[in-house]
Structures are given as C-alpha cells and as structure tokens.
Short mmCIF file of C-alpha atoms and ligand atoms in Angstrom, two decimals:
data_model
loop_
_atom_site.label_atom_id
_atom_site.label_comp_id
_atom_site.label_asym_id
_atom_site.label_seq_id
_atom_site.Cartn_x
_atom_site.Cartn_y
_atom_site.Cartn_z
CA UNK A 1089 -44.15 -115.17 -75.02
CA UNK A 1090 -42.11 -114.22 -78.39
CA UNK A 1091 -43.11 -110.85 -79.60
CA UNK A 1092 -43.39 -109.97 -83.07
CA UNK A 1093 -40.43 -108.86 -84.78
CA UNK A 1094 -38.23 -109.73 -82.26
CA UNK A 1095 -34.39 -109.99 -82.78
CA UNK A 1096 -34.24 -112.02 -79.51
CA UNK A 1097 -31.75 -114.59 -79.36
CA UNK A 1098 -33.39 -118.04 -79.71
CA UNK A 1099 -32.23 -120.57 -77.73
CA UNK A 1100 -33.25 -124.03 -77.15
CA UNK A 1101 -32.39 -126.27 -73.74
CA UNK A 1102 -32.65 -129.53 -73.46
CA UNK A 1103 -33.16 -130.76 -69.84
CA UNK A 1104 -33.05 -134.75 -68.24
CA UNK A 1105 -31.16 -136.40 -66.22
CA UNK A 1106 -29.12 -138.18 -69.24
CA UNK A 1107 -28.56 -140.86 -67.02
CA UNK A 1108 -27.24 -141.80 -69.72
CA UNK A 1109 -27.46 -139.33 -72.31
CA UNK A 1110 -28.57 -141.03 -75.69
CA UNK A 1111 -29.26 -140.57 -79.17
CA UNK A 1112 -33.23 -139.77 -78.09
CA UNK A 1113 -32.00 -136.61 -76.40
CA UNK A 1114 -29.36 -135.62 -79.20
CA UNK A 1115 -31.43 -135.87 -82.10
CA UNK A 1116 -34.42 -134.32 -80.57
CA UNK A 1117 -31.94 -131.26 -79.87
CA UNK A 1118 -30.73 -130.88 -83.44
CA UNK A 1119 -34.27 -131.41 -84.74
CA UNK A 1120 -35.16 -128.43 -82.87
CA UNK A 1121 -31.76 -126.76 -84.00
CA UNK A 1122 -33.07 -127.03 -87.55
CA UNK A 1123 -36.71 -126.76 -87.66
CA UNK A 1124 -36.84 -123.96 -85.40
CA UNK A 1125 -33.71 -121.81 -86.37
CA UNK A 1126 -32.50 -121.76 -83.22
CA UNK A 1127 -29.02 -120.44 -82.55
CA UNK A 1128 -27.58 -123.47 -80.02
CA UNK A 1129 -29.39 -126.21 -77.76
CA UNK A 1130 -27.78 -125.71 -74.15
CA UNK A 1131 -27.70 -129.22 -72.57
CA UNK A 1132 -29.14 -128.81 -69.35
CA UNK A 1133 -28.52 -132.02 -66.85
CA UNK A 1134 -30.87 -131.64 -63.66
CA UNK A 1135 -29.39 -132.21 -60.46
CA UNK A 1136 -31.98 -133.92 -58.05
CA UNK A 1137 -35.11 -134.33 -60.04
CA UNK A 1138 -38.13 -134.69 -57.69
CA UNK A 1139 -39.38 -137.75 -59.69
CA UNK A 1140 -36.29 -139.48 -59.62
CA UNK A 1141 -34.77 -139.21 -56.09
CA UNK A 1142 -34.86 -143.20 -56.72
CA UNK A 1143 -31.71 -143.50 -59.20
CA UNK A 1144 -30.07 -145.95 -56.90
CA UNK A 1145 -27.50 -147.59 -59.51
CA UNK A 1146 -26.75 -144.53 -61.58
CA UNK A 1147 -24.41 -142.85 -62.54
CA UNK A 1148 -23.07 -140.04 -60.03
CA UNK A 1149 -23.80 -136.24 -61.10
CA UNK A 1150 -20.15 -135.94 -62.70
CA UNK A 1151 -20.05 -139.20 -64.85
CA UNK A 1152 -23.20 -137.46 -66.46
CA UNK A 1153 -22.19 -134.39 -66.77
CA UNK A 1154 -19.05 -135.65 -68.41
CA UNK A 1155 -21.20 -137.98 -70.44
CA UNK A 1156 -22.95 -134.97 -71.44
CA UNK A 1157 -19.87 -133.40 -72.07
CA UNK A 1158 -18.31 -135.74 -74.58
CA UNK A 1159 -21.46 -136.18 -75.95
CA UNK A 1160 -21.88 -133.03 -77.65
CA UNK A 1161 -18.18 -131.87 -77.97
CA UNK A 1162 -18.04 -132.46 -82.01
CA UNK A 1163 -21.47 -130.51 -82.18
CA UNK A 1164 -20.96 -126.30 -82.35
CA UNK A 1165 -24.12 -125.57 -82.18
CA UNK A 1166 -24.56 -127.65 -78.76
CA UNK A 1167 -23.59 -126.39 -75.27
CA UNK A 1168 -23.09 -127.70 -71.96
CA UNK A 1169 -25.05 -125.82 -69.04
CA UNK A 1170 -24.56 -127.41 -65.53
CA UNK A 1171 -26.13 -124.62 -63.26
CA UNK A 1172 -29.12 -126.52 -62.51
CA UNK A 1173 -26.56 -129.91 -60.86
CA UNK A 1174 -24.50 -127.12 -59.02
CA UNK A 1175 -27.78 -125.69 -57.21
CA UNK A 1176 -28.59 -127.75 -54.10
CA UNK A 1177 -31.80 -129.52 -53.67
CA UNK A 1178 -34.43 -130.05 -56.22
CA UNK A 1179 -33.99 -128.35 -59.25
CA UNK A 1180 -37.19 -127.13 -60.82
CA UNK A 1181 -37.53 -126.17 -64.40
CA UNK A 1182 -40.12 -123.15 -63.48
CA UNK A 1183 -36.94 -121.75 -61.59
CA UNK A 1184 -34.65 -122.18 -63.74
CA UNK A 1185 -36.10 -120.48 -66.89
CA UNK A 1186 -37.44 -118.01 -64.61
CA UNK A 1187 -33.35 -117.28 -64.32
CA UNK A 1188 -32.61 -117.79 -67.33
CA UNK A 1189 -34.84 -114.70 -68.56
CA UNK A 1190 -34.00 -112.74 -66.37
CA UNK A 1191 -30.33 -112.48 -67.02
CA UNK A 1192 -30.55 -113.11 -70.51
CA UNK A 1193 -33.90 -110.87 -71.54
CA UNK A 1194 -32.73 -110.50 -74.88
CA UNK A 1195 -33.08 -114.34 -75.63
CA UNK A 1196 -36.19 -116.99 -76.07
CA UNK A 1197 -35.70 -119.83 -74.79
CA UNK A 1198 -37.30 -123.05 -76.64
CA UNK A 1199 -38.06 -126.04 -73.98
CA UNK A 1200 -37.74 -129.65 -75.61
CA UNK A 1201 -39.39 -132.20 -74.42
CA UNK A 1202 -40.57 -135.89 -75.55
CA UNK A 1203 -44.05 -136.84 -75.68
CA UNK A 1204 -44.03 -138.61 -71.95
CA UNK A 1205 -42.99 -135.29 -70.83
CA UNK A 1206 -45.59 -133.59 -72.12
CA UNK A 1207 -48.91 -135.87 -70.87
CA UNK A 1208 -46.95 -135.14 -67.72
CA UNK A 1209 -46.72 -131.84 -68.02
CA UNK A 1210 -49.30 -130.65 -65.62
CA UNK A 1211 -48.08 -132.19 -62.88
CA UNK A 1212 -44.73 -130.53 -62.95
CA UNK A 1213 -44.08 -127.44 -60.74
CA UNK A 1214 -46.06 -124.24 -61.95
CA UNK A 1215 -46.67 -125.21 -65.18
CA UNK A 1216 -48.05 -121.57 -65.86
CA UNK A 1217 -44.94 -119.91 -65.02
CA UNK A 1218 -42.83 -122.54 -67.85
CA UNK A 1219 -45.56 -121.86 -69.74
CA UNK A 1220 -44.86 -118.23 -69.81
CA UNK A 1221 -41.73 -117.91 -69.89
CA UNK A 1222 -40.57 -120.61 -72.64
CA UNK A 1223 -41.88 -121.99 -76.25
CA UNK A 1224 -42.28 -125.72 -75.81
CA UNK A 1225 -41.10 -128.39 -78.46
CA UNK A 1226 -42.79 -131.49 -77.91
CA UNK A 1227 -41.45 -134.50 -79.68
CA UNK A 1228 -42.53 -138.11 -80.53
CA UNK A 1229 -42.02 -141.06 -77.89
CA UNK A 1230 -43.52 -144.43 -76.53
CA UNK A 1231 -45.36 -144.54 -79.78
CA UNK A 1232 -47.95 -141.84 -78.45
CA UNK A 1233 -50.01 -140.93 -81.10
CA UNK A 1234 -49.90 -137.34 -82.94
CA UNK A 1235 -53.71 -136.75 -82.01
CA UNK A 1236 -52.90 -137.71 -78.23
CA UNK A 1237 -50.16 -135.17 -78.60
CA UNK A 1238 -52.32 -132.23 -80.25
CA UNK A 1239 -55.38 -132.90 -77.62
CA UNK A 1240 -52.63 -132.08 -74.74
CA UNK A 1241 -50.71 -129.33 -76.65
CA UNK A 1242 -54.48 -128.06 -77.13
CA UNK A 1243 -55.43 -128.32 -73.37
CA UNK A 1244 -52.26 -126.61 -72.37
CA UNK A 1245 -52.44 -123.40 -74.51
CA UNK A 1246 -56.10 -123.29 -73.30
CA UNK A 1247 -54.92 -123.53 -69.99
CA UNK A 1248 -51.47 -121.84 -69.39
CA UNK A 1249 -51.92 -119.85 -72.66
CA UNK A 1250 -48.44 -121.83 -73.99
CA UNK A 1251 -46.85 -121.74 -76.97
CA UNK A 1252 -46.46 -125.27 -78.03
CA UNK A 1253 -45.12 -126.84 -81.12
CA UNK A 1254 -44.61 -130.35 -82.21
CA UNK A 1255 -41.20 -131.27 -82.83
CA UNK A 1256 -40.97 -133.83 -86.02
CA UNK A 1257 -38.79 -136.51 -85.16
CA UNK A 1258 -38.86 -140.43 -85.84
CA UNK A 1259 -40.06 -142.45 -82.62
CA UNK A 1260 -36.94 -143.16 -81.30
CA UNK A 1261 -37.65 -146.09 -79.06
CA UNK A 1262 -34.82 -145.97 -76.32
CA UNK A 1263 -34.46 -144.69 -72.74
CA UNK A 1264 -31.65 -144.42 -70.35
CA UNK A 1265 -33.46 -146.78 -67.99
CA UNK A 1266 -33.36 -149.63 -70.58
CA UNK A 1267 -29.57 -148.28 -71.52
CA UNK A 1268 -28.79 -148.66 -67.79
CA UNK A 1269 -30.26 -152.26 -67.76
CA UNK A 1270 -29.15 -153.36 -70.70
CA UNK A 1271 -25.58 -152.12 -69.27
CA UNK A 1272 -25.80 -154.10 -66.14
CA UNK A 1273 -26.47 -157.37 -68.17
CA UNK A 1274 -23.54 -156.73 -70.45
CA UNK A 1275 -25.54 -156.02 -73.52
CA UNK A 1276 -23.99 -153.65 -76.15
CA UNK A 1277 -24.77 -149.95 -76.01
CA UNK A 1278 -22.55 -149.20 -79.15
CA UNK A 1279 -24.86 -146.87 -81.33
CA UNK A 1280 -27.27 -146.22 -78.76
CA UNK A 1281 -24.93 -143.90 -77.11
CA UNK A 1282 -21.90 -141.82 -78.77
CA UNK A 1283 -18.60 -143.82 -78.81
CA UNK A 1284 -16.90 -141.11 -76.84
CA UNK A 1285 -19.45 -141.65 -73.96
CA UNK A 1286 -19.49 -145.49 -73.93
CA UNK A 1287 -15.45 -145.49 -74.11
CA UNK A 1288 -16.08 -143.63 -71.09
CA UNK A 1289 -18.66 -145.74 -69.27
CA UNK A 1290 -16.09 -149.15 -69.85
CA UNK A 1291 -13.33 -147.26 -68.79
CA UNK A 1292 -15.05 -145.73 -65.53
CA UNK A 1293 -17.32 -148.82 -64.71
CA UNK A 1294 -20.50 -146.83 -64.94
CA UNK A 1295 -23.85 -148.73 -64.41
CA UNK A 1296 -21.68 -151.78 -63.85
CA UNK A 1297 -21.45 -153.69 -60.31
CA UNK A 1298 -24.38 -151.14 -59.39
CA UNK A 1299 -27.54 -152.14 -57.99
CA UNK A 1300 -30.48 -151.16 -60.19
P1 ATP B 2151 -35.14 -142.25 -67.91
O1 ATP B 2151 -35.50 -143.57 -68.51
O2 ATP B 2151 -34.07 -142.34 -66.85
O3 ATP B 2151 -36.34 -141.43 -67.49
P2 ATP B 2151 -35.00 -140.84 -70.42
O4 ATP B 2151 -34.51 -141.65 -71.57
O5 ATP B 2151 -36.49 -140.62 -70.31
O6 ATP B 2151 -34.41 -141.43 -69.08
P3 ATP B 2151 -34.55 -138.18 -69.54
O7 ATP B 2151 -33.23 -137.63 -69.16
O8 ATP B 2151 -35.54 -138.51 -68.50
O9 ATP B 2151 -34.25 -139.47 -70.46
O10 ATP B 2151 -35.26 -137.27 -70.65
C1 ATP B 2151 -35.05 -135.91 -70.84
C2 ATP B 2151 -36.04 -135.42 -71.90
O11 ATP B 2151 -35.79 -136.08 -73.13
C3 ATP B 2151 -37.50 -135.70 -71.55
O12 ATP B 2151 -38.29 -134.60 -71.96
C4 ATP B 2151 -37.83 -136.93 -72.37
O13 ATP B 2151 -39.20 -136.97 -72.71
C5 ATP B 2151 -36.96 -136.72 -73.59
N1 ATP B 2151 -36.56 -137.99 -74.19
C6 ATP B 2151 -35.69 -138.89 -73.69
N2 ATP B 2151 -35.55 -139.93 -74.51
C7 ATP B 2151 -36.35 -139.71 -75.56
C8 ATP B 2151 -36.67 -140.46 -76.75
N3 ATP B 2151 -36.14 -141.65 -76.99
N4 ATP B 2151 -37.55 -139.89 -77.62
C9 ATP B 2151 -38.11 -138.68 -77.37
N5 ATP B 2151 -37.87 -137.94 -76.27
C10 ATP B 2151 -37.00 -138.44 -75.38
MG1 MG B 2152 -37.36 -139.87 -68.58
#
C-alpha cells in the first residue's frame, strides 16, 4: 500500500482490548516505534470485540481506557485513540482503518499485532480490505516459532497481497487473561503492568470481587 517515495506520515496503532493493558502491548508498540521509524503508536482500545463479547469480570470500557491512559502518559511518542469504544456495536478493524485513510490520506498506517493474532488473521472481518489498507507488524508470542510465522506472513501476501513484516521482540510470555486471574487470586501484578495503572486497579477495585 506505501508508494515509493512517499512523505506520508507513518503511523502505527496498536489495537486490543487491554483488558488490562500490559507490558506485551507497550513494548511491542515502541519496538515498532523504533524499527520502523514511525512517527507515534496511537493506542487503539476496541469497544465490543466480536470474539470477546464473553469478558464477564472485566474491567468496564472506562477503567481501560483510563488504564490505557496512564499507561502511556510518560511516553511522547504514544497516543490515546478511543473512537473505536465510542462507536456502538462491534468494532471491526477493516472499518476502522478504512476511516482512518480516508481522513488522514496523507498517513500509513502500520497495524501491530502478536503472533496469535496473526494465525488468526484470516478469520477476522475482510482481511483483504486490512490488508490493503495497512502494513502489518507481526510480533513474537505463545512461543510460535519464526518459520510458523513466515509460512502465514507468506500465505497472506499471496493471498491479500499484504505487506507484512515481522516485528523483533523477545517472547513476552503474559496476557491480560492471566493478569486478570492472577488479580482475582491476589497475586502481584507489580511489573507486569505500569505502576500508574496498578495504583489505579487497587484504588478502583478492578478485576477484584468480579466473577471471571
Ligand atoms: P486477552 O488475554 O484478554 O486476549 P491479550 O494479552 O491477548 O489479552 P489483547 O488486548 O487481546 O491482549 O491484545 C492486543 C494485541 O496485542 C493482539 O494483537 C495480541 O496478539 C498482542 N499481544 C498482547 N499481548 C502480547 C504479548 N505478550 N506478546 C505479543 N503480542 C501480544
Ligand atoms: Mg488477546
């Protein structure tokens, strides 16, 4: 989708539910800040993802926004984009970058994903149209290998014609859905999550006395 030459604005987003948000998501977003020169990562949270209408337990769509929020307030090259949690319904990613380019033609925009994300990928809505309309950065996770992740990232261009790149980044072996567990049975969080955002989840009860 880039063209050569281009002066476009390069952009990265980084979408989940951050449910909660976690070092995973914050240090694939400033590996793709540095090895793809791109001028900010805007911190997308989803509002109703389709594969997780189940979230029973979690944490209501303003604790994570604010999570998100005090998550990447010490970070200038991070940003905070909640128009996907203020649309109603399901919030697909094909729509939103579909948006996205079309008010902002002047910018690419660089998709991040983890490895999970990306064996998934074909079974997320019109793949071909986020194919064509972002670059995706596909990083480590679950201790997929690299040659698991090149056969997909190979299917996919052949497919969708995508522009895929793999994101280097240590397997970073954490998920919200343990962090949320682990939170119900009182275990520690503290360096899993920024102390800003766990001062936050003590002080507002989040994940605690909810049923998981
Ligand atoms: P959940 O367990 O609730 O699914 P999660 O930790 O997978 O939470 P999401 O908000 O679902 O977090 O993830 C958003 C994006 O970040 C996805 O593309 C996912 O693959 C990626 N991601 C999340 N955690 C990691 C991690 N530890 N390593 C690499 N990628 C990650
Ligand atoms: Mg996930």
């Amino acid at each position: 989708m880039s063209d050569s030459g281009n002066k476009k604005r390069r952009v990265g987003i980084m979408g989940g539910t951050f449910d909660p948000i976690h070092i995973g998501h914050l240090i694939l977003a400033e590996c793709a800040y540095e090895q793809f020169q791109l001028e900010t990562v805007q911190f997308m949270p989803s509002g109703n993802p389709p594969h997780k209408t189940d979230r029973e337990g979690g944490a209501t769509d303003e604790e994570r926004l604010e999570m998100v929020s005090l998550a990447i307030r010490d970070n200038p090259h991070f940003s905070l984009d909640a128009e996907e949690m203020r649309r109603n319904g399901f919030s697909y990613t094909s729509d939103t970058l579909v948006a996205l380019r079309k008010s902002h033609p002047d910018t690419d925009y660089y998709f991040i994903i983890g490895a999970d994300s990306l064996l998934s990928f074909e079974s997320w809505r019109e793949p071909e149209v986020i194919s064509r309309n972002c670059v995706l950065l596909a990083a480590a996770r679950d201790q997929i290998s690299v040659s698991a992740m090149e056969e997909k990232m190979t299917e996919l261009r052949r497919r969708y014609g995508a522009e895929i790149h793999l994101l280097r980044t240590p397997n970073i072996d954490i998920s919200s859905t343990n962090l949320r567990c682990w939170r119900q049975e009182g275990r520690s969080l503290r360096y899993y999550v920024p102390d800003a955002v766990l001062s936050y989840m003590k002080q507002k009860g989040v994940y605690q006395d909810r049923i998981l």
